[in-house]
Amino acid sequence: MKKIAIIGSGPTGIYTFYSLLKNATPLAVSVFEQADEAGVGMPYSDDDNSRLMLANIASIEIPPIFMTYLDWLRGKSDAHLARFKVEKASLHDRQFLPRLLLGEYFRDGFLTVVREAKKLGFEVQIHESAEVTDICLLYTSDAADD
């Protein structure tokens, strides 16, 4: 089984992992995340953001991870959205919404990608609170793995 390491589980790591699900042959995927919780992304974590700080990307510009950001938001309770001063009735795809909500979407998307990968036979390891300080690439040519 081919092994893949993804360093960082923010949006780039999530979309990279998501694209690997199209691989006909299952892979062994290890995700290394420096934060305590994989899948949020540093710009969208609650460490450095307030509930009202807006993301600098409109809903329509966010590629779907199994479902669109707008559909994901519509599935949230009114009470949950109210914590971010967002009203479900006013949601639209050109809207700029709080960063923390986008972080929650990415976290849910990441967890869905992990579940789907496992269903497809991928071996998945998630390493949270793991600071990567060095990378060593090892390449071996094995005709059985090509």
Protein backbone atom coordinates (compact mmCIF):
# COMPACT_ATOMS: atom_id res chain seq x y z
CA MET A 1 0.00 0.00 0.00
CA LYS A 2 1.38 3.40 -0.95
CA LYS A 3 1.95 5.79 1.95
CA ILE A 4 1.09 9.48 1.87
CA ALA A 5 1.83 12.05 4.56
CA ILE A 6 -0.12 15.29 4.74
CA ILE A 7 1.43 18.00 6.89
CA GLY A 8 -1.24 20.35 8.15
CA SER A 9 -4.96 19.69 8.20
CA GLY A 10 -6.23 23.13 7.32
CA PRO A 11 -8.03 23.75 4.02
CA THR A 12 -5.08 22.76 1.81
CA GLY A 13 -4.56 19.51 3.72
CA ILE A 14 -8.29 18.74 3.72
CA TYR A 15 -8.74 19.31 -0.01
CA THR A 16 -5.57 17.29 -0.72
CA PHE A 17 -6.89 14.38 1.35
CA TYR A 18 -10.35 14.74 -0.26
CA SER A 19 -8.82 14.50 -3.74
CA LEU A 20 -6.95 11.31 -2.75
CA LEU A 21 -10.31 9.58 -2.23
CA LYS A 22 -10.60 9.41 -6.03
CA ASN A 23 -7.63 7.03 -6.11
CA ALA A 24 -8.78 3.60 -7.32
CA THR A 25 -6.42 1.85 -4.91
CA PRO A 26 -6.65 2.63 -1.19
CA LEU A 27 -3.69 4.44 0.34
CA ALA A 28 -2.15 4.69 3.80
CA VAL A 29 -2.59 8.35 4.78
CA SER A 30 -1.01 9.97 7.81
CA VAL A 31 -2.06 13.51 8.70
CA PHE A 32 0.18 15.57 10.96
CA GLU A 33 -1.42 18.59 12.62
CA GLN A 34 0.36 20.98 14.98
CA ALA A 35 -2.89 22.15 16.63
CA ASP A 36 -4.79 20.17 19.25
CA GLU A 37 -7.68 19.63 16.83
CA ALA A 38 -7.16 18.53 13.23
CA GLY A 39 -9.23 19.97 10.41
CA VAL A 40 -9.87 23.54 11.51
CA GLY A 41 -6.99 25.50 10.02
CA MET A 42 -5.05 28.18 11.86
CA PRO A 43 -6.83 31.17 10.28
CA TYR A 44 -10.19 29.71 11.35
CA SER A 45 -9.43 28.51 14.87
CA ASP A 46 -10.82 30.07 18.00
CA ASP A 47 -7.29 30.68 19.31
CA ASP A 48 -6.82 33.91 17.36
CA ASN A 49 -10.31 34.91 16.23
CA SER A 50 -13.42 36.34 17.81
CA ARG A 51 -16.89 35.04 16.96
CA LEU A 52 -17.58 38.11 14.87
CA MET A 53 -14.35 38.25 12.83
CA LEU A 54 -15.33 37.60 9.22
CA ALA A 55 -13.63 35.25 6.78
CA ASN A 56 -12.22 36.99 3.72
CA ILE A 57 -13.93 34.57 1.33
CA ALA A 58 -17.58 34.45 0.27
CA SER A 59 -19.55 31.24 0.72
CA ILE A 60 -19.77 30.64 -3.04
CA GLU A 61 -15.96 30.61 -3.35
CA ILE A 62 -15.48 27.70 -0.92
CA PRO A 63 -15.23 24.37 -2.78
CA PRO A 64 -17.61 21.77 -1.33
CA ILE A 65 -16.37 18.91 0.83
CA PHE A 66 -19.22 16.47 0.17
CA MET A 67 -21.67 19.36 0.67
CA THR A 68 -21.52 23.09 0.08
CA TYR A 69 -20.73 25.47 2.90
CA LEU A 70 -24.17 27.07 2.46
CA ASP A 71 -25.97 23.70 2.74
CA TRP A 72 -23.89 22.87 5.81
CA LEU A 73 -24.88 26.20 7.38
CA ARG A 74 -28.56 25.59 6.60
CA GLY A 75 -28.28 22.32 8.51
CA LYS A 76 -27.17 24.08 11.69
CA SER A 77 -29.67 25.08 14.35
CA ASP A 78 -30.87 28.67 14.65
CA ALA A 79 -29.38 28.75 18.16
CA HIS A 80 -25.97 27.65 16.91
CA LEU A 81 -25.91 30.30 14.17
CA ALA A 82 -27.18 32.95 16.60
CA ARG A 83 -23.99 32.51 18.64
CA PHE A 84 -22.24 34.07 15.62
CA LYS A 85 -24.99 36.65 14.96
CA VAL A 86 -26.01 34.81 11.78
CA GLU A 87 -29.65 34.30 10.84
CA LYS A 88 -30.52 31.24 8.77
CA ALA A 89 -33.21 33.13 6.83
CA SER A 90 -30.64 35.67 5.58
CA LEU A 91 -28.00 33.16 4.38
CA HIS A 92 -26.88 33.55 0.76
CA ASP A 93 -23.90 32.40 -1.30
CA ARG A 94 -22.21 35.82 -1.62
CA GLN A 95 -22.12 36.36 2.13
CA PHE A 96 -18.99 36.81 4.22
CA LEU A 97 -19.43 34.90 7.46
CA PRO A 98 -17.49 34.52 10.71
CA ARG A 99 -14.15 32.73 10.48
CA LEU A 100 -15.01 30.42 13.35
CA LEU A 101 -18.04 29.08 11.46
CA LEU A 102 -15.84 28.36 8.47
CA GLY A 103 -13.43 26.56 10.81
CA GLU A 104 -16.31 24.39 12.03
CA TYR A 105 -17.22 23.58 8.41
CA PHE A 106 -13.63 22.57 7.68
CA ARG A 107 -13.48 20.43 10.84
CA ASP A 108 -16.71 18.63 9.91
CA GLY A 109 -15.47 18.21 6.34
CA PHE A 110 -12.18 16.80 7.56
CA LEU A 111 -13.92 14.27 9.81
CA THR A 112 -16.18 13.26 6.91
CA VAL A 113 -13.17 12.76 4.63
CA VAL A 114 -11.54 10.55 7.29
CA ARG A 115 -14.72 8.45 7.66
CA GLU A 116 -15.13 8.08 3.89
CA ALA A 117 -11.46 7.17 3.43
CA LYS A 118 -11.80 4.38 5.99
CA LYS A 119 -14.95 3.11 4.25
CA LEU A 120 -12.96 2.94 1.01
CA GLY A 121 -10.25 0.84 2.65
CA PHE A 122 -7.71 3.58 3.30
CA GLU A 123 -5.49 3.24 6.34
CA VAL A 124 -5.75 6.58 8.17
CA GLN A 125 -3.70 7.92 11.04
CA ILE A 126 -4.29 11.37 12.49
CA HIS A 127 -1.51 12.90 14.59
CA GLU A 128 -2.76 15.96 16.48
CA SER A 129 -0.45 18.19 18.52
CA ALA A 130 2.34 16.98 16.24
CA GLU A 131 4.89 19.58 15.22
CA VAL A 132 6.77 18.51 12.10
CA THR A 133 10.33 19.81 12.24
CA ASP A 134 12.00 17.77 9.51
CA ILE A 135 11.03 15.74 6.47
CA CYS A 136 12.94 12.81 5.04
CA LEU A 137 11.73 11.43 1.72
CA LEU A 138 12.32 7.80 0.97
CA TYR A 139 11.53 6.51 -2.46
CA THR A 140 11.68 2.88 -3.39
CA SER A 141 10.68 1.45 -6.71
CA ASP A 142 8.56 -1.62 -6.31
CA ALA A 143 6.78 -2.87 -9.39
CA ALA A 144 4.02 -4.35 -7.21
CA ASP A 145 3.14 -0.86 -5.92
CA ASP A 146 3.19 0.95 -9.28
